[in-house]
Short mmCIF file of C-alpha atoms and ligand atoms in Angstrom, two decimals:
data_model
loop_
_atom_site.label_atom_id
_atom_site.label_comp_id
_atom_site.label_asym_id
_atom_site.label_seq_id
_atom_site.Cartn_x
_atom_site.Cartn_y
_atom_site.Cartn_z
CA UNK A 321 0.00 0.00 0.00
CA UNK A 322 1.52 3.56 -0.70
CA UNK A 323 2.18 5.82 2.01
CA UNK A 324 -0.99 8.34 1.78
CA UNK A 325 -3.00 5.49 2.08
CA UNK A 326 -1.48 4.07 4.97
CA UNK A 327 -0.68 7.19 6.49
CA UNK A 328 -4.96 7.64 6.57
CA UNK A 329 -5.61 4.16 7.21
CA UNK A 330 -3.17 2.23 9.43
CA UNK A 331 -4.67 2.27 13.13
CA UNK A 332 -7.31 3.07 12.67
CA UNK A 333 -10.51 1.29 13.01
CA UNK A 334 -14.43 2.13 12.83
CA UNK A 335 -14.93 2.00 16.90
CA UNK A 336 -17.26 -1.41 17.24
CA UNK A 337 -18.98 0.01 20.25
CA UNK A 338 -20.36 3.01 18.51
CA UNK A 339 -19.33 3.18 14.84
CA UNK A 340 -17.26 6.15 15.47
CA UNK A 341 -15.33 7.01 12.55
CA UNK A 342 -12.97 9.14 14.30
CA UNK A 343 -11.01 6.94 17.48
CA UNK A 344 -12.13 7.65 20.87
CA UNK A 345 -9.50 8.86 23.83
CA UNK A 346 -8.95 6.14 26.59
CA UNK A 347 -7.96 7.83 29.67
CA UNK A 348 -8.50 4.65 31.78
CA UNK A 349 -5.34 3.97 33.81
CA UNK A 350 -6.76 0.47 34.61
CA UNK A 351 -9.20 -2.17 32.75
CA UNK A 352 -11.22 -4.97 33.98
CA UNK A 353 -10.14 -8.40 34.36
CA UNK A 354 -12.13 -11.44 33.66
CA UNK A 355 -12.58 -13.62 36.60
CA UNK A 356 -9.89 -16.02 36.01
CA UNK A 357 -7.44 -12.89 35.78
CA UNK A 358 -6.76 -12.60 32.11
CA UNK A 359 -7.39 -9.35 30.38
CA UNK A 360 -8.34 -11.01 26.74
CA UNK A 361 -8.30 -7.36 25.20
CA UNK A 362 -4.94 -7.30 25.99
CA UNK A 363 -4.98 -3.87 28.31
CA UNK A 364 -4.38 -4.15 32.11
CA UNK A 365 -2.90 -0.93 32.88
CA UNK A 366 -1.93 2.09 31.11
CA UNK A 367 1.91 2.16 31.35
CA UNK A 368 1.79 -1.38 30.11
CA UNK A 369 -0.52 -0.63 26.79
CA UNK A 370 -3.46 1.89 26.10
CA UNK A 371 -5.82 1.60 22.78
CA UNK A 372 -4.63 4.88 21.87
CA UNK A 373 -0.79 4.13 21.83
CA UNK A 374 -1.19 1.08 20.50
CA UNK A 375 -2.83 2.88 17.52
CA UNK A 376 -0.28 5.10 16.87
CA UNK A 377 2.69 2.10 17.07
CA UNK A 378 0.61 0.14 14.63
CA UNK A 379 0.28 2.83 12.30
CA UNK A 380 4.20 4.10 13.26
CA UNK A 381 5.53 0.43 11.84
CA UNK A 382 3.47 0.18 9.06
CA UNK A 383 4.85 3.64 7.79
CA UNK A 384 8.36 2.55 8.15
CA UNK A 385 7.99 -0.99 6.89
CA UNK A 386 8.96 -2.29 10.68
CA UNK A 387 7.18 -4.77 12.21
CA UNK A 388 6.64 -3.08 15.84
CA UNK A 389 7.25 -0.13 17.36
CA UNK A 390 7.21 1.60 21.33
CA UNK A 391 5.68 5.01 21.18
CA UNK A 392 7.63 7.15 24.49
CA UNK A 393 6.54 10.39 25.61
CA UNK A 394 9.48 12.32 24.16
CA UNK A 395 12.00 11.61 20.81
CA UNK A 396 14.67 11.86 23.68
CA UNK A 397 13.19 9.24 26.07
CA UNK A 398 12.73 7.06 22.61
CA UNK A 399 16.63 7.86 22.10
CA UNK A 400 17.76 6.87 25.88
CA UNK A 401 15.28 3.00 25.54
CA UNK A 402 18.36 2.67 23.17
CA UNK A 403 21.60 3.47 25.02
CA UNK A 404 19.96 1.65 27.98
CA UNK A 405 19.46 -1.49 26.10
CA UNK A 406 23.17 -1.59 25.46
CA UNK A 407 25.28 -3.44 27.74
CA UNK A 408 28.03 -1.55 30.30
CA UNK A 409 31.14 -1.03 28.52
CA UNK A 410 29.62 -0.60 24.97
CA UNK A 411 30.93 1.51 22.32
CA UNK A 412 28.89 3.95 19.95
CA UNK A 413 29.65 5.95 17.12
CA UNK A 414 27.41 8.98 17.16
CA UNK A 415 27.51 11.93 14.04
CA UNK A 416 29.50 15.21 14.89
CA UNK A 417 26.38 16.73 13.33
CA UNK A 418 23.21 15.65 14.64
CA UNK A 419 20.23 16.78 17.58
CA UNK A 420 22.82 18.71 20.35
CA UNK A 421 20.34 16.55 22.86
CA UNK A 422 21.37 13.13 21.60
CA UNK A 423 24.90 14.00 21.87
CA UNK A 424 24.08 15.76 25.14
CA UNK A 425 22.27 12.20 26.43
CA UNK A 426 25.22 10.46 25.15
CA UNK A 427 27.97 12.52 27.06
CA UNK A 428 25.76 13.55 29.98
CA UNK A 429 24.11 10.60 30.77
CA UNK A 430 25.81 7.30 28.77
CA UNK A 431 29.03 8.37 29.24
CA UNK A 432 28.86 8.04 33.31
CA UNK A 433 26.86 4.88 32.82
CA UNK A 434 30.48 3.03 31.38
CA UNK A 435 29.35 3.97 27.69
CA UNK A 436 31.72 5.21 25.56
CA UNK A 437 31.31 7.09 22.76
CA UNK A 438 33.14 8.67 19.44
CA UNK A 439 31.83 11.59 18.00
CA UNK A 440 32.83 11.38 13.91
CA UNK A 441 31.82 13.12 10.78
CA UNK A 442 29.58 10.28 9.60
CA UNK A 443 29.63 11.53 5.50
CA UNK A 444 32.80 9.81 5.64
CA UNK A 445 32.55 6.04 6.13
CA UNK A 446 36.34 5.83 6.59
CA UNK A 447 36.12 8.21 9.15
CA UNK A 448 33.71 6.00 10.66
CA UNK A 449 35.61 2.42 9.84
CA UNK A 450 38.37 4.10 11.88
CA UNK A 451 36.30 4.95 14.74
CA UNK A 452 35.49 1.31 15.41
CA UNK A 453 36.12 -0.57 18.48
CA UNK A 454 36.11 -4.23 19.10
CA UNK A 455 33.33 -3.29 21.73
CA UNK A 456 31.26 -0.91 18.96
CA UNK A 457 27.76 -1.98 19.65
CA UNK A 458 25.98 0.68 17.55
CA UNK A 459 26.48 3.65 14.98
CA UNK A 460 23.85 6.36 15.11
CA UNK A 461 22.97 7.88 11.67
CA UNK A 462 20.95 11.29 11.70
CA UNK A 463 20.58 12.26 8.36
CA UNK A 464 19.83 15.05 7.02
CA UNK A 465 21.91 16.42 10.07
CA UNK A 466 20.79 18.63 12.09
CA UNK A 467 21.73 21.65 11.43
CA UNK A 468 24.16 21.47 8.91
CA UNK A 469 21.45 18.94 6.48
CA UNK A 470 24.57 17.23 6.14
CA UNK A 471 23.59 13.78 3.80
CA UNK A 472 25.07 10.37 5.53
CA UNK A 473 24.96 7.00 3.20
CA UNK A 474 22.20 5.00 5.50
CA UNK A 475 23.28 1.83 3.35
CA UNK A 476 27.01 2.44 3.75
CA UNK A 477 27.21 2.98 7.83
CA UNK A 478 24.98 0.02 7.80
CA UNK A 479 27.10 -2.24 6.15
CA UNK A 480 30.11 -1.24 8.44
CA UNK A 481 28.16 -1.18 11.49
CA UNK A 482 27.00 -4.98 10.42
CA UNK A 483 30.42 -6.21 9.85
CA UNK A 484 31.35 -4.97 12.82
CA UNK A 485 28.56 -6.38 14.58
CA UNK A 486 27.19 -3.56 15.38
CA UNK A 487 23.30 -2.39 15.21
CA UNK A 488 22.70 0.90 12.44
CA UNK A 489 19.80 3.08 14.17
CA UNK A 490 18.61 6.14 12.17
CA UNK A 491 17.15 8.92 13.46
CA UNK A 492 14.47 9.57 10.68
CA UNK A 493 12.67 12.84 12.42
CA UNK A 494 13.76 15.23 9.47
CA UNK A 495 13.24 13.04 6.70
CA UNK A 496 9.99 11.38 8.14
CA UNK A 497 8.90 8.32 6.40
CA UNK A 498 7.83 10.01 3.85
CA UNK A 499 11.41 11.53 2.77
CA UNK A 500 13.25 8.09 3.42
CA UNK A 501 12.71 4.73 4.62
CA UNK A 502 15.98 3.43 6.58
CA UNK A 503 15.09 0.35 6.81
CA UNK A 504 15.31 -0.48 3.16
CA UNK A 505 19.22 1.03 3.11
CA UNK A 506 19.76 -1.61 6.19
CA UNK A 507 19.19 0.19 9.09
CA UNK A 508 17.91 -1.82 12.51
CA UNK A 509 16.36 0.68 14.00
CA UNK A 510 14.33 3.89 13.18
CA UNK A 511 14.00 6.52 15.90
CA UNK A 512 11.59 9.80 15.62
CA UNK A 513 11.07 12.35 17.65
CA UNK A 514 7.11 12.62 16.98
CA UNK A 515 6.87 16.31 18.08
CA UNK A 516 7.86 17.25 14.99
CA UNK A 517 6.58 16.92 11.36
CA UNK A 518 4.93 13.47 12.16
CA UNK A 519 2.63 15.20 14.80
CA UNK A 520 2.82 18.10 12.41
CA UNK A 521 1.05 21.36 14.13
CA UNK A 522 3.55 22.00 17.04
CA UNK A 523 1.11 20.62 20.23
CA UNK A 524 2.45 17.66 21.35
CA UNK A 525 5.82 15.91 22.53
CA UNK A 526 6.74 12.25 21.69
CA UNK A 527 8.83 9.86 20.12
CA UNK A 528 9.02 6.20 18.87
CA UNK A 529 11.34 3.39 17.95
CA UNK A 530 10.43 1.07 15.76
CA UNK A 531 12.47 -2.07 14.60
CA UNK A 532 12.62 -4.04 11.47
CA UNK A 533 12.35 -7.24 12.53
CA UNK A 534 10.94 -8.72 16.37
CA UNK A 535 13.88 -9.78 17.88
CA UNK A 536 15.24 -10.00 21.61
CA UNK A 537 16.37 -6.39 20.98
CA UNK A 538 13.18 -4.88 20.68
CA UNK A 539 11.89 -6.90 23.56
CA UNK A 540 14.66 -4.78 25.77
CA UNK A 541 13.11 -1.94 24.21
CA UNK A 542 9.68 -2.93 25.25
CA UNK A 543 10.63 -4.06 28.83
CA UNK A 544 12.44 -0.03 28.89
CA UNK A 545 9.41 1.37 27.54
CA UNK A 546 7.14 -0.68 29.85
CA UNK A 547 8.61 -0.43 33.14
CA UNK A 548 10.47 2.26 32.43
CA UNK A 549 6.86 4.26 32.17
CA UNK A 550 8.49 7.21 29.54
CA UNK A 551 5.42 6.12 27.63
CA UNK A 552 3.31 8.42 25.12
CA UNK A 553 0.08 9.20 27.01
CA UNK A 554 -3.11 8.85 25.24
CA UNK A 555 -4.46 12.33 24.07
CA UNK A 556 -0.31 12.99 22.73
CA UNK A 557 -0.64 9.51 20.98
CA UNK A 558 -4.30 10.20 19.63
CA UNK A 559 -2.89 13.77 18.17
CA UNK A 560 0.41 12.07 16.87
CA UNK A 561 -2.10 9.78 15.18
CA UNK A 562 -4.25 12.31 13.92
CA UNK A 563 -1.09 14.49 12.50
CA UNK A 564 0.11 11.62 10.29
CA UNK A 565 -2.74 11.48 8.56
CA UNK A 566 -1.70 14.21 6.49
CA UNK A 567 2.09 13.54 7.03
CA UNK A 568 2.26 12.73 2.89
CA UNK A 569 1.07 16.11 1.80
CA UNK A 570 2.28 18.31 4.08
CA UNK A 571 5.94 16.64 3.78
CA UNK A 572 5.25 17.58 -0.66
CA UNK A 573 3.99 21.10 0.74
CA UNK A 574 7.16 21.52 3.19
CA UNK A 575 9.65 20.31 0.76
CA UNK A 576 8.47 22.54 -2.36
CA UNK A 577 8.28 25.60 -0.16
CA UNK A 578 11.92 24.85 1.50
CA UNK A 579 13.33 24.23 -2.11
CA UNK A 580 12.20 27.79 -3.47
CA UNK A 581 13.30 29.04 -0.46
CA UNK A 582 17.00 27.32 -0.57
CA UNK A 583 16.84 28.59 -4.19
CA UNK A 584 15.84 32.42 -3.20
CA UNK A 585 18.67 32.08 -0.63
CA UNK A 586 21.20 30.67 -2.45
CA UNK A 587 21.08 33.80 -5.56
CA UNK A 588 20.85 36.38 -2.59
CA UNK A 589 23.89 38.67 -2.26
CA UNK A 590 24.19 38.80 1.32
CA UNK A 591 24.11 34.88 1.98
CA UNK A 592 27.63 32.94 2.18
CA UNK A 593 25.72 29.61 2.11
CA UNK A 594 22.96 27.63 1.63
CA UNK A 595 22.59 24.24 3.55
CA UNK A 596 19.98 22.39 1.61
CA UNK A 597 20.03 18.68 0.48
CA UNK A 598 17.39 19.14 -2.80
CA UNK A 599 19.77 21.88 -3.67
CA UNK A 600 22.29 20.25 -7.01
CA UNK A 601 24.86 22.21 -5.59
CA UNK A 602 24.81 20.76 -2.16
CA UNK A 603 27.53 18.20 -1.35
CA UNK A 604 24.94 15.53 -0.41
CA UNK A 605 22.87 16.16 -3.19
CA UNK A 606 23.55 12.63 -4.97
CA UNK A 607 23.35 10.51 -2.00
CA UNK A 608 19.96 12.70 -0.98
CA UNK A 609 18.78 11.62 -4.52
CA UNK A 610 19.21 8.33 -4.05
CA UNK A 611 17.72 7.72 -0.72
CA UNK A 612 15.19 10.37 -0.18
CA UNK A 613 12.10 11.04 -1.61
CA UNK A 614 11.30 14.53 -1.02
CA UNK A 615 14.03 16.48 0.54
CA UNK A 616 11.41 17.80 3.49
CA UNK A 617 10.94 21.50 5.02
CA UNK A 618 14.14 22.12 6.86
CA UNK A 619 17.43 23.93 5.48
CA UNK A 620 20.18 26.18 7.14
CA UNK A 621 21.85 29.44 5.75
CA UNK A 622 24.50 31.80 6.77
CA UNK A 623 24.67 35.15 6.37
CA UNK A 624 27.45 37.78 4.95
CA UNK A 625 28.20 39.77 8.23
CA UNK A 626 28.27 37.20 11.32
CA UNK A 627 26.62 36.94 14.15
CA UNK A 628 25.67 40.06 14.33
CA UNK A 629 23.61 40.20 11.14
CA UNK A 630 22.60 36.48 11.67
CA UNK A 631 20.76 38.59 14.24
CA UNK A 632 19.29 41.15 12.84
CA UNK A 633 17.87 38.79 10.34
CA UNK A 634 15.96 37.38 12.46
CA UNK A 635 14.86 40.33 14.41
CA UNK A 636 13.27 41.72 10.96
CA UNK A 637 11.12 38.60 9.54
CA UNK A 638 7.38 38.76 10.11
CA UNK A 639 6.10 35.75 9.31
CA UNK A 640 8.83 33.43 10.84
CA UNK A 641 8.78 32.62 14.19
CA UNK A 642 11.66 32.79 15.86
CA UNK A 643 11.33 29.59 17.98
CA UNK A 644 13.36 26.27 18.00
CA UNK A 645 11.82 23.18 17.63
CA UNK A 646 10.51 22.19 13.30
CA UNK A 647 8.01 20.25 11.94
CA UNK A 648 4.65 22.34 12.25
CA UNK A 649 2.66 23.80 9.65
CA UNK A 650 4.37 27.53 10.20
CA UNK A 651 7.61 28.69 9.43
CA UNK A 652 10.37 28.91 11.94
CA UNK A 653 13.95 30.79 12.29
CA UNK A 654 16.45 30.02 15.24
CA UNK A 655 20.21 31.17 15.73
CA UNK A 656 20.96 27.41 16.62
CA UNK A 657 24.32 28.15 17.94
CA UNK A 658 22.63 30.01 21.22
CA UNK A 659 20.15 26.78 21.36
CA UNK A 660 23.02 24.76 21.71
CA UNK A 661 25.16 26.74 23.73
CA UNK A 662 29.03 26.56 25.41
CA UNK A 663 31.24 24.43 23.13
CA UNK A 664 28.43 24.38 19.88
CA UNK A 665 30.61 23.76 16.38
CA UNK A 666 27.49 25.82 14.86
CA UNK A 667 28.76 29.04 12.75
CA UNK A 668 27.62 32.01 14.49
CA UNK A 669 26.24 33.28 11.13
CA UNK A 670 24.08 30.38 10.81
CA UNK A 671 20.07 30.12 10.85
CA UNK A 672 18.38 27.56 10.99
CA UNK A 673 14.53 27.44 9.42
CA UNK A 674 11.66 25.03 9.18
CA UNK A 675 10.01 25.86 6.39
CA UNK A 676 6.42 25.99 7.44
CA UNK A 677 3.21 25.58 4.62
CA UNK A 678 2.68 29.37 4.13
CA UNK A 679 2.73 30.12 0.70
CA UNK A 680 6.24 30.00 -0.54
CA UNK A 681 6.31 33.70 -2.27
CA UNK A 682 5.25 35.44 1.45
CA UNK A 683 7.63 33.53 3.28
CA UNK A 684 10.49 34.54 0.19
CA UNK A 685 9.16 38.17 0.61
CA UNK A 686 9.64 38.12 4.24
CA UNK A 687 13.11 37.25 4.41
CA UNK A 688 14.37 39.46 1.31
CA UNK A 689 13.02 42.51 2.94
CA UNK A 690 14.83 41.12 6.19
CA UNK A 691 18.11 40.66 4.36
CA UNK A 692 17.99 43.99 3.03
N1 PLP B 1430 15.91 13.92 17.14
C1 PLP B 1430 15.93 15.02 16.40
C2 PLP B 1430 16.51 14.95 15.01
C3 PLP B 1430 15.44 16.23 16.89
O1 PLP B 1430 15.48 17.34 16.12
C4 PLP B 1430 14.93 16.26 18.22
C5 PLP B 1430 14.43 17.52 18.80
O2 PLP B 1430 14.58 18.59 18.28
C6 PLP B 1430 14.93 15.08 18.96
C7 PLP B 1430 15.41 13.92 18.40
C8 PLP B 1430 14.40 15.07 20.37
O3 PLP B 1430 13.02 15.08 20.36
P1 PLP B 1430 12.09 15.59 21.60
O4 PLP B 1430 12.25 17.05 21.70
O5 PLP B 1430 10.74 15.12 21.22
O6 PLP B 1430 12.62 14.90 22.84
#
């Protein structure tokens, strides 16, 4: 089935206690038992499964091409099930350029757990050959990169991450499955943070991992997720749910917007660069042709002048927001280096927009009067 269908259809049901067309919300924190104990419906209590989430992870794996998936309440807590189902003493390989909070969990969290880690520029597989361990138990891929939109070869880092031994996650929030499905390059795991474009409007936190195949791996994942209790609550999984059903046509809406807006950028006089895989002239652009389908909504530029006019470009748009976070239907700008703070490889000249679903000649309008 192709994606807009699925992305309408999968988990969802017509209710068969009313005929509702539209799920219901299950707040319940506890169901009934039959007399003999079991719970046939297969909810007991609401950390341990809820109609709702269950939705949303049977839609989640269906979009990927996975064949389960644990729905947390954050794309960080979805991030953490992972290190924590590695044992003490692991290795991982993690992209120089990728979410400042993954890298952040990594070093602030993993690294006094008896991880250890190896930050590497991951659009060079040699780069990452050489960063392998004998203990390397997993190479994180994050591609486009956030916020560079660096492009990594999903197939390549999986096929040194499997002859290593080693399990390939990708973090597929700014591609969505509708820019790129990792699992067909190889990858093991798929991570999202759902906050973003696959809840789509900006109102709700969440995250997922979903796995190709059900092995003891994902049961770890389950037993985190479960006991654990970082678990997507129902009203955030019934809106994640409700967001993806337009997921396909907003990601065509985000992705022709960002590219006339790359393109606008990229002929204006006061911009050094223009960070934008569907652009021919970026250095990912083959690779992004390859494995993407749409190049999706988000893009970085920097501007003649440093920091200082970085600044007053975003002081003088309009119609952008200037708020972090991406993925919702309106536009937003963000001087990522403050976001990420003390030690950040981010130029200082650098924005960083998500390209909402205005139309793209007002949003091109608003940030040529800004530049000027
Ligand atoms: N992964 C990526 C690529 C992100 O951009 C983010 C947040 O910006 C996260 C993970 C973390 O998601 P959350 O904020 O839902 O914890």
């Amino acid at each position: 089935m192709k994606i807009e269908t699925l992305a309408v259809h999968a988990g969802h049901r017509i209710d068969p206690a009313t005929a509702a067309v539209t799920p219901a919300i299950y707040l319940s924190t506890t169901f009934e038992r039959q007399a003999d104990g079991s719970y046939p419906q297969g909810y007991h209590y609401i950390r341990d499964n809820n109609p709702n989430r269950q939705a949303l992870e049977q839609c989640l794996y269906q979009l990927e091409g996975g064949v389960a998936a644990a729905a947390f309440s954050s794309g960080s807590a979805a991030t953490m099930s992972i290190f924590q189902s590695l044992q003490a003493g692991s290795h991982v390989i993690a992209p120089l350029d990728a979410y400042s909070g993954t890298a952040s969990v990594l070093k602030e969290i993993f690294v006094p757990w008896n991880l250890s880690v190896t930050f590497v520029d991951m659009t060079n597989p040699t780069a990452v050959e050489q960063a392998l361990e004998p203990n390397t138990r997993l190479i994180w891929v994050e591609t486009p990169s956030n916020p560079m939109l660096k492009i990594t070869d999903i197939g390549k880092i999986t096929d040194i991450a499997h002859q290593a031994n080693a399990l390939c996650v990708c973090d597929n929030t700014w591609a969505t499955p509708m820019g790129q499905n990792p699992f067909k390059c190889g990858a093991d795991l798929v991570v999202h943070s759902t906050t973003k474009y696959l809840g789509g409007h900006s109102d709700v936190m969440g995250g997922v991992v979903i796995t190709k195949v059900e092995n003891d791996l994902f049961k770890t994942l389950r037993k985190i997720q479960t006991i654990g209790g970082a678990v997507a609550s129902p009203f955030d999984s019934w809106l994640v749910l409700r967001g993806i059903q337009t997921l396909p046509y907003r990601m065509r809406g985000h992705s022709e917007n960002a590219l006339k807006v790359a393109t606008f950028l990229s002929e204006h006089p006061k911009v050094e660069a223009v960070h934008y895989p569907g652009l021919p002239t970026h250095s990912g652009y083959e690779i992004a042709k390859q494995q993407m389908h749409v190049f999706g909504g988000m893009l970085s530029f920097q501007v003649k002048g440093g920091r200082e006019k970085a600044f007053d470009v975003a002081a003088k748009v309009k119609l952008f927001t200037r708020a972090t976070s991406l993925g919702g239907v309106e536009s937003l700008i963000e001087h990522r280096a403050s976001i990420e703070g003390v030690g950040t490889k981010t130029p200082n000249n650098l924005l960083r927009v998500s390209v909402g679903l205005e139309h793209p000649d007002d949003l091109i309008e608003d940030l040529a009067q800004a530049l000027n």
